[in-house]
Coordinates of C-alpha atoms in Angstrom, one line a residue:
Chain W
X1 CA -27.6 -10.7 191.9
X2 CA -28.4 -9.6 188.8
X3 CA -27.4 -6.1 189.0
X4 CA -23.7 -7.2 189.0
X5 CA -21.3 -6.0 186.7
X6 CA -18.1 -7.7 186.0
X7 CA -15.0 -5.7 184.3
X8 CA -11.2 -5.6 184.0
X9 CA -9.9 -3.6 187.5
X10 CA -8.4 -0.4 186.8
X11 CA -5.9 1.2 189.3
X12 CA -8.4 3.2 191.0
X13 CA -10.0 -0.3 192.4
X14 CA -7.2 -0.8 194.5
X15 CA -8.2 0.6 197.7
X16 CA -11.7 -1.2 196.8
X17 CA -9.6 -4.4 196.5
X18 CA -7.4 -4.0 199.8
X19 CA -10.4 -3.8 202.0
X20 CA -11.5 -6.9 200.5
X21 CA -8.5 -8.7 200.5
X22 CA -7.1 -7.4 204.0
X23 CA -9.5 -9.4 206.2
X24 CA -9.1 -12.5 204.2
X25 CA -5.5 -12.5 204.5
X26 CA -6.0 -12.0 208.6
X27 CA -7.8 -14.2 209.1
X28 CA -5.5 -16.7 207.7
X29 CA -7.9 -19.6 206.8
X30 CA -8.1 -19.5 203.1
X31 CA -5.2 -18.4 201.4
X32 CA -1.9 -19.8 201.1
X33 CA -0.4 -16.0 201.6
X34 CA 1.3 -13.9 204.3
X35 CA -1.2 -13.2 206.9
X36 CA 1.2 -10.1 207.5
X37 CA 1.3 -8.6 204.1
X38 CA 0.4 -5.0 203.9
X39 CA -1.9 -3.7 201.3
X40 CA 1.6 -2.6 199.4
X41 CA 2.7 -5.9 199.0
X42 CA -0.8 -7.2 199.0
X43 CA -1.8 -5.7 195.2
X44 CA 1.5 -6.0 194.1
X45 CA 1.0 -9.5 194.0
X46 CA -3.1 -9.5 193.0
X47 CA -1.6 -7.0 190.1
X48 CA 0.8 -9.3 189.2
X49 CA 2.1 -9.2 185.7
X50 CA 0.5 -12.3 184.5
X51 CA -2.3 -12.1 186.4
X52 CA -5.9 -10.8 184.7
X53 CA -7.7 -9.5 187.7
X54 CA -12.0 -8.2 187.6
X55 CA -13.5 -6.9 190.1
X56 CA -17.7 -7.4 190.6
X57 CA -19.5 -4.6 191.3
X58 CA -23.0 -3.4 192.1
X59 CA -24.4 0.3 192.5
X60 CA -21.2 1.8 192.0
X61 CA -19.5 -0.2 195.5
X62 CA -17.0 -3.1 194.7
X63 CA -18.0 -6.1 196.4
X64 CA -15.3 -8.8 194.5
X65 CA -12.0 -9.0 192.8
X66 CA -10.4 -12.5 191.3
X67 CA -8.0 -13.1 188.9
X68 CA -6.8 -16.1 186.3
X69 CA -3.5 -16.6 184.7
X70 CA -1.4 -19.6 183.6
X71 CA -1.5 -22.3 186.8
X72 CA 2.1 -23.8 184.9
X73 CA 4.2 -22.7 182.2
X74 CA 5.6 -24.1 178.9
X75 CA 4.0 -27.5 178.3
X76 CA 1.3 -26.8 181.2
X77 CA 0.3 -23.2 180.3
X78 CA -3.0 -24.7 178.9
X79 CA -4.3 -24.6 182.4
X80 CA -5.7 -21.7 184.0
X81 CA -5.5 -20.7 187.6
X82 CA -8.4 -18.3 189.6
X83 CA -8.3 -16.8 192.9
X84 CA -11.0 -15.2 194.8
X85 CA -11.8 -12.6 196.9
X86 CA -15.6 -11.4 198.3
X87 CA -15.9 -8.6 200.5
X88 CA -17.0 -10.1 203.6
X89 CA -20.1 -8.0 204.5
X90 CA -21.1 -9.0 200.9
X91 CA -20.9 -12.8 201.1
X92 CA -24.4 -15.2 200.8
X93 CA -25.1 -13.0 197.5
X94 CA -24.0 -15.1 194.9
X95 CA -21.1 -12.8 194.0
X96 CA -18.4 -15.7 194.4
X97 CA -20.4 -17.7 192.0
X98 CA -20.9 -15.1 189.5
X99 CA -17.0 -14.6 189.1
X100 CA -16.7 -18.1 188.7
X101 CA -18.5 -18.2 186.1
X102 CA -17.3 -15.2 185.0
X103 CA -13.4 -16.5 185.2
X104 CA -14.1 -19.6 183.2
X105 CA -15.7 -17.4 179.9
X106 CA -12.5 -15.0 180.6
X107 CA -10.0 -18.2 181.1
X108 CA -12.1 -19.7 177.3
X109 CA -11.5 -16.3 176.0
X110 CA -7.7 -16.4 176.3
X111 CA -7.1 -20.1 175.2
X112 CA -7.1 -21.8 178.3
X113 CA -8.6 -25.5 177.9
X114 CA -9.1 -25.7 181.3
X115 CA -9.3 -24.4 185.1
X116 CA -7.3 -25.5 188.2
X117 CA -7.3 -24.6 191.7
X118 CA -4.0 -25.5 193.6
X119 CA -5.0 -25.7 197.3
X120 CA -9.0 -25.3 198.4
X121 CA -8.4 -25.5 202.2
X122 CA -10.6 -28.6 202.9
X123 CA -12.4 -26.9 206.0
X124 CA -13.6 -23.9 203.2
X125 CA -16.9 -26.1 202.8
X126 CA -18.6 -23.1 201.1
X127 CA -15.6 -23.1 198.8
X128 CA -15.8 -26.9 197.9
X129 CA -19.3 -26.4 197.6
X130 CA -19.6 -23.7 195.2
X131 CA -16.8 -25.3 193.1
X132 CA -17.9 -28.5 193.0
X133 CA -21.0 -27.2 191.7
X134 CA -20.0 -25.4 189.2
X135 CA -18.5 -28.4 187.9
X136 CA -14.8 -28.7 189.4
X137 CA -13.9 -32.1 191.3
X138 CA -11.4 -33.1 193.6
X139 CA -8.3 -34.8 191.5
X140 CA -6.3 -34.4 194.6
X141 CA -6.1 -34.4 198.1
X142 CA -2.9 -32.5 200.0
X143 CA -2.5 -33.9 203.7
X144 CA -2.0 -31.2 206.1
X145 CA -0.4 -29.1 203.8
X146 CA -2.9 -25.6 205.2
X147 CA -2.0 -24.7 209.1
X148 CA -5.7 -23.6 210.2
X149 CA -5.2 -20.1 212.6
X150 CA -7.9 -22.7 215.0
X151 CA -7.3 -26.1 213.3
X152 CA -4.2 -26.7 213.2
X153 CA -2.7 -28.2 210.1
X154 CA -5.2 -29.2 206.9
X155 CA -5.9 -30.8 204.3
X156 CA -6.4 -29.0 201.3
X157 CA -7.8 -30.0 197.8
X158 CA -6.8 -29.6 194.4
X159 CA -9.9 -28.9 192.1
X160 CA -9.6 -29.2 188.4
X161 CA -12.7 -29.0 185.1
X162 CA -12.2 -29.0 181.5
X163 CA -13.4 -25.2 180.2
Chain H
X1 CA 28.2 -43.1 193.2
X2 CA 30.1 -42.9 196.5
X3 CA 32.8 -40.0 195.4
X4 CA 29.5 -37.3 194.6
X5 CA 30.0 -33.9 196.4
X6 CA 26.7 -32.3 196.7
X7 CA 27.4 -28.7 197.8
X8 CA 25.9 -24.9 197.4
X9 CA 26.1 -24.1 193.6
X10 CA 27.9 -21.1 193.1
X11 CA 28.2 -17.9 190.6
X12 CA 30.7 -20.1 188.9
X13 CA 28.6 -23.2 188.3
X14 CA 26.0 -21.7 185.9
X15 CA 27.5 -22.4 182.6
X16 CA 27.9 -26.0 184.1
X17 CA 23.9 -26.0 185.4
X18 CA 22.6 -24.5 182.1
X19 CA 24.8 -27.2 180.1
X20 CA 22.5 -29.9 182.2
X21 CA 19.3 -27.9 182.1
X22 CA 19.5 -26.9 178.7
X23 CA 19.1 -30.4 176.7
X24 CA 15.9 -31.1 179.3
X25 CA 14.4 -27.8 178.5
X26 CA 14.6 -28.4 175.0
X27 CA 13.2 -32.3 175.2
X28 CA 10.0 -30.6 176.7
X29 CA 8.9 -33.4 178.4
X30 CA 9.7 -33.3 182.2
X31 CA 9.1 -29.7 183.3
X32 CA 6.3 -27.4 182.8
X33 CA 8.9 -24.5 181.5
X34 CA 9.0 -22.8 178.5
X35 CA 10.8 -25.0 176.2
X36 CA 12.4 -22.0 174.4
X37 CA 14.4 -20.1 177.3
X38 CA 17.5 -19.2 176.5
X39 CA 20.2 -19.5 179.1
X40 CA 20.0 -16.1 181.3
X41 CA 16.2 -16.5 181.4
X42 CA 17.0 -20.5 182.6
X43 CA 19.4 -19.7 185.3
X44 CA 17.6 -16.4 186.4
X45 CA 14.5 -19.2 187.0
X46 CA 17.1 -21.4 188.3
X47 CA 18.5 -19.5 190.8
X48 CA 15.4 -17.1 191.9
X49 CA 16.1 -15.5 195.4
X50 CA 13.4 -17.9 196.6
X51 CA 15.6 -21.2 195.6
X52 CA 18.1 -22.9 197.9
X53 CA 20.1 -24.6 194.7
X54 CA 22.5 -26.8 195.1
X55 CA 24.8 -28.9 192.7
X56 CA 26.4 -32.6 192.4
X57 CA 29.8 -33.0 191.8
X58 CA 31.7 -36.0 191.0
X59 CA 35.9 -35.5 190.0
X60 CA 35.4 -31.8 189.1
X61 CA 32.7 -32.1 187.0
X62 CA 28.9 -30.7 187.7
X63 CA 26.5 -33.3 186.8
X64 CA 23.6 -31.9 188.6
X65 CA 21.4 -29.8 189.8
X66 CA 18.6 -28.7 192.6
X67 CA 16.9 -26.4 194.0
X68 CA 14.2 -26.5 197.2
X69 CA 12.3 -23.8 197.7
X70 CA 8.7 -23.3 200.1
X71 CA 5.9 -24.9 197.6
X72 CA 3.4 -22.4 199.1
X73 CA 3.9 -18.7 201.3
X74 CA 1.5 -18.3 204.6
X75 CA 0.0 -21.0 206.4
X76 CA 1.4 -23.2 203.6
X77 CA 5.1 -22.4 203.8
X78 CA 6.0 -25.6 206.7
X79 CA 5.9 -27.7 202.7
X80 CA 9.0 -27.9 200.3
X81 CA 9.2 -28.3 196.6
X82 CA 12.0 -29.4 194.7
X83 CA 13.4 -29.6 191.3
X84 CA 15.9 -31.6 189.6
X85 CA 18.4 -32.1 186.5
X86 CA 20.8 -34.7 185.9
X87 CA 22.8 -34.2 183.0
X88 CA 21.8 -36.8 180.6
X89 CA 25.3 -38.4 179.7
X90 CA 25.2 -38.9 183.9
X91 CA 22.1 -41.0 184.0
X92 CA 22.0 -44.5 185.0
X93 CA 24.2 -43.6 188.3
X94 CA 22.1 -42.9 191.0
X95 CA 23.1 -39.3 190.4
X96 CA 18.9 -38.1 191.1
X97 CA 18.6 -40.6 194.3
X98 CA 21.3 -38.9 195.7
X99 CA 19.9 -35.5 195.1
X100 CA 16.6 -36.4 196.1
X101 CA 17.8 -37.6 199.3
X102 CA 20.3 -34.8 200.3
X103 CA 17.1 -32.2 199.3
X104 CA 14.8 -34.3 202.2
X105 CA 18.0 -33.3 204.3
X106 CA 17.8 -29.8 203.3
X107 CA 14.4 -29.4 203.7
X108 CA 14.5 -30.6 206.7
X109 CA 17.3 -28.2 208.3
X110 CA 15.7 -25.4 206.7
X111 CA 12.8 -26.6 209.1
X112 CA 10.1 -28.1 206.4
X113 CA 7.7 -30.5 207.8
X114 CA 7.0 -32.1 204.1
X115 CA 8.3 -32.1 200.4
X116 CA 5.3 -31.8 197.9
X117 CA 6.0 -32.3 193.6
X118 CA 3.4 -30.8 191.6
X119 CA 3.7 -31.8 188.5
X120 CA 5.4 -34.9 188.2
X121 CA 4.7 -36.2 184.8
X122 CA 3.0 -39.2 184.6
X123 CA 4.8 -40.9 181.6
X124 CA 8.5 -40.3 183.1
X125 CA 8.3 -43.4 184.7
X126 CA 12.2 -43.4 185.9
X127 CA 10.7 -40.5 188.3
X128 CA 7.7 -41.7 189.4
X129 CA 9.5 -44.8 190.4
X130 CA 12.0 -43.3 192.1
X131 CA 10.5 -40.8 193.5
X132 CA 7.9 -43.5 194.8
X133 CA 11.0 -45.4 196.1
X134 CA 12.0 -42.7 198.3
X135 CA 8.8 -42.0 199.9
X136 CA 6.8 -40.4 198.3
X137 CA 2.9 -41.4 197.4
X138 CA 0.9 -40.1 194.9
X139 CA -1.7 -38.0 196.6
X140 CA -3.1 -36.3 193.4
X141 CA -3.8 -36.7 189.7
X142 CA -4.2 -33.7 187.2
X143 CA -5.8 -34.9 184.3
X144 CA -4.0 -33.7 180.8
X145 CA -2.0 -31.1 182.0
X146 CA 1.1 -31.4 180.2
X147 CA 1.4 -31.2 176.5
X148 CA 3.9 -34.1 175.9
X149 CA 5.9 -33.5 172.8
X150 CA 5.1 -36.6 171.1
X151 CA 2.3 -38.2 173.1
X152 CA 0.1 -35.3 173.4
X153 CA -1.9 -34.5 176.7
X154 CA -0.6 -36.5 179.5
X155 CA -1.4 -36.7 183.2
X156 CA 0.9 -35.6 185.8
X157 CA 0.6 -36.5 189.4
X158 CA 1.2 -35.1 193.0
X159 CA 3.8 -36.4 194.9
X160 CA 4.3 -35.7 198.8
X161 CA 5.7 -36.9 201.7
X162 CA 6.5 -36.1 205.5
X163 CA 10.6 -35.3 206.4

């Protein structure tokens, strides 16, 4: 897409960023988050103080939030931490990708040295996909630690690249 | 050590907990914490509403400290994580093993399915070894993610295991 534009969310994103994030949370197969949480409780924690959260949007209509912070603190807070969210009617558009990309210039801009992800559910192939190639690999591998709303417990990964 | 309590810390422990956690803090070279934090900002950490802490008591005297707490909310809240502090003039007396063991117990009423470490740092052998002695395998490798005080970037691995 190249008539995306990337920016720092304000507070009049957040209905924007509910609707994306509500039917991720419900359907329970990505996130390691309350399936329950209401849109309340929802941004409070996408808003989080530490967290640096964009949205991606094109034509005026926000199709994708994420945000990075410190994945540890103290002696780990080298290492930054994404999360991501596309709106679902959006998907196949190469927005994911774009914030990616996108989270690893913002993660460089505030001193981060590099970019991990805690827990990829394993059965999120477009996930592991996309990561991998944008140059992420798997430096670990959690056993069933993701109960699938169909699978049943999980594996998921942990995903790590220098930035 | 066969006359160690392990019991619910209390209101009334905390000078005793920060008095163990405060000499590791300032090492800065087990935990991914801010090496700086003074007491209040330790024991606020320390005891978080999230944390089930307990300490370990032998003639009186506090001599550790743990807490467990779920590693992960939503479909990833059936896996513990725990952390621990021995004082350092109590080392040497099985003081960690016993803490370690009476957190699987824990865990384990409080109806976890597994115990996951994050961020086990790869040069504190003593716990890799005895962490590896009790069960748990290494099921992830995070490369240079701790800023060691003296040795730089180190590794830290993933530890997990069933209960």
């Amino acid at each position: 897409m190249t008539d995306l534009l990337i920016r720092p969310a304000q507070s009049h994103d957040r209905d924007a960023i509910w609707s994306i994030l509500e039917p991720i949370l419900r359907a329970g197969d990505v996130y390691a988050l309350p399936r329950d949480w209401d849109g309340e409780r929802a941004l409070a924690y996408w808003f989080s103080p530490a967290h640096h959260v964009f949205v991606a949007e094109s034509a005026g209509a926000v199709l994708g939030s994420y945000y990075v912070r410190a994945n540890q603190l103290g002696p780990g807070d080298h290492v930054a931490n994404g999360t991501y969210a596309t709106h679902p009617e959006a998907r196949g558009r190469g927005i994911a990708r774009a914030m990616g990309l996108h989270s690893f210039e913002t993660a460089r801009a505030l001193g981060f040295s590099a970019m991990q992800f805690n827990l990829v559910v394993a059965t999120n192939t477009h996930a592991v996909a996309l990561w991998t190639s944008l140059g992420l690999r798997e430096v670990g591998r959690l056993p069933g630690v993701f109960r699938h709303p169909t699978l049943g417990p999980v594996d998921a990964l942990v995903m790590h690249r220098p930035l």
